């Protein structure tokens, strides 16, 4: 069976990056082209206020636009709904010249060695936060699923479409990656993490950076809380059924 890969890119106000990301991604897709592989690029504009849609239009095979901002998870879910591929690759919109390197994440799935592959990115060039969000996400994933991860927040990941759909709809908002890792581990998906030299926009130790990380901390906390409630409900239901 010929592999069919759907690359899904959620984007919000990425007018300055999306064209560069898609152009470099398309260049790499062209280089790896072979007659036995089909690839589509799907961009989901999550209610941008700038010209993200117009910048992405020449480079995307499918372009979806939300009328209002619904959150990263909802944008990813819209992409999944339109995807025809049996392998899905999720990428952030700000990877620019390094976007094509993420295609290596597909390889463990093609070899049937994994159901999900997650990119471990290089350390940031400059010191930004204090590791609170990443630490919270790692501990939460371990406690709620038993899976030890080095890349709890990575948005660059490939997953088999059939296994992803077993998990149900993706969580809305920016806690989507944390919730997805927990769900995948709980459902027995084989997960691998690969070092991939990808870079994206970094936030510094300024007001904007602290605001961004504060929102991220809140989103991750809510994602962990939702998965904790689900586990608690399963325990309760199990106890009730044994009476």
PDB file of C-alpha atoms in Angstrom, residues 58 63 70 75 103 138 177 234:
ATOM      1  CA  UNK A  58       0.030  29.517  -2.985  1.00  0.00           C
ATOM      2  CA  UNK A  63      -6.453  25.790   3.209  1.00  0.00           C
ATOM      3  CA  UNK A  70     -10.819  28.509  18.324  1.00  0.00           C
ATOM      4  CA  UNK A  75      -7.263  23.952  14.413  1.00  0.00           C
ATOM      5  CA  UNK A 103       9.846  14.873   7.748  1.00  0.00           C
ATOM      6  CA  UNK A 138       6.603  16.192  32.209  1.00  0.00           C
ATOM      7  CA  UNK A 177       0.166  18.206  22.969  1.00  0.00           C
ATOM      8  CA  UNK A 234     -12.755   5.597  35.334  1.00  0.00           C
TER       9      UNK A 234
END
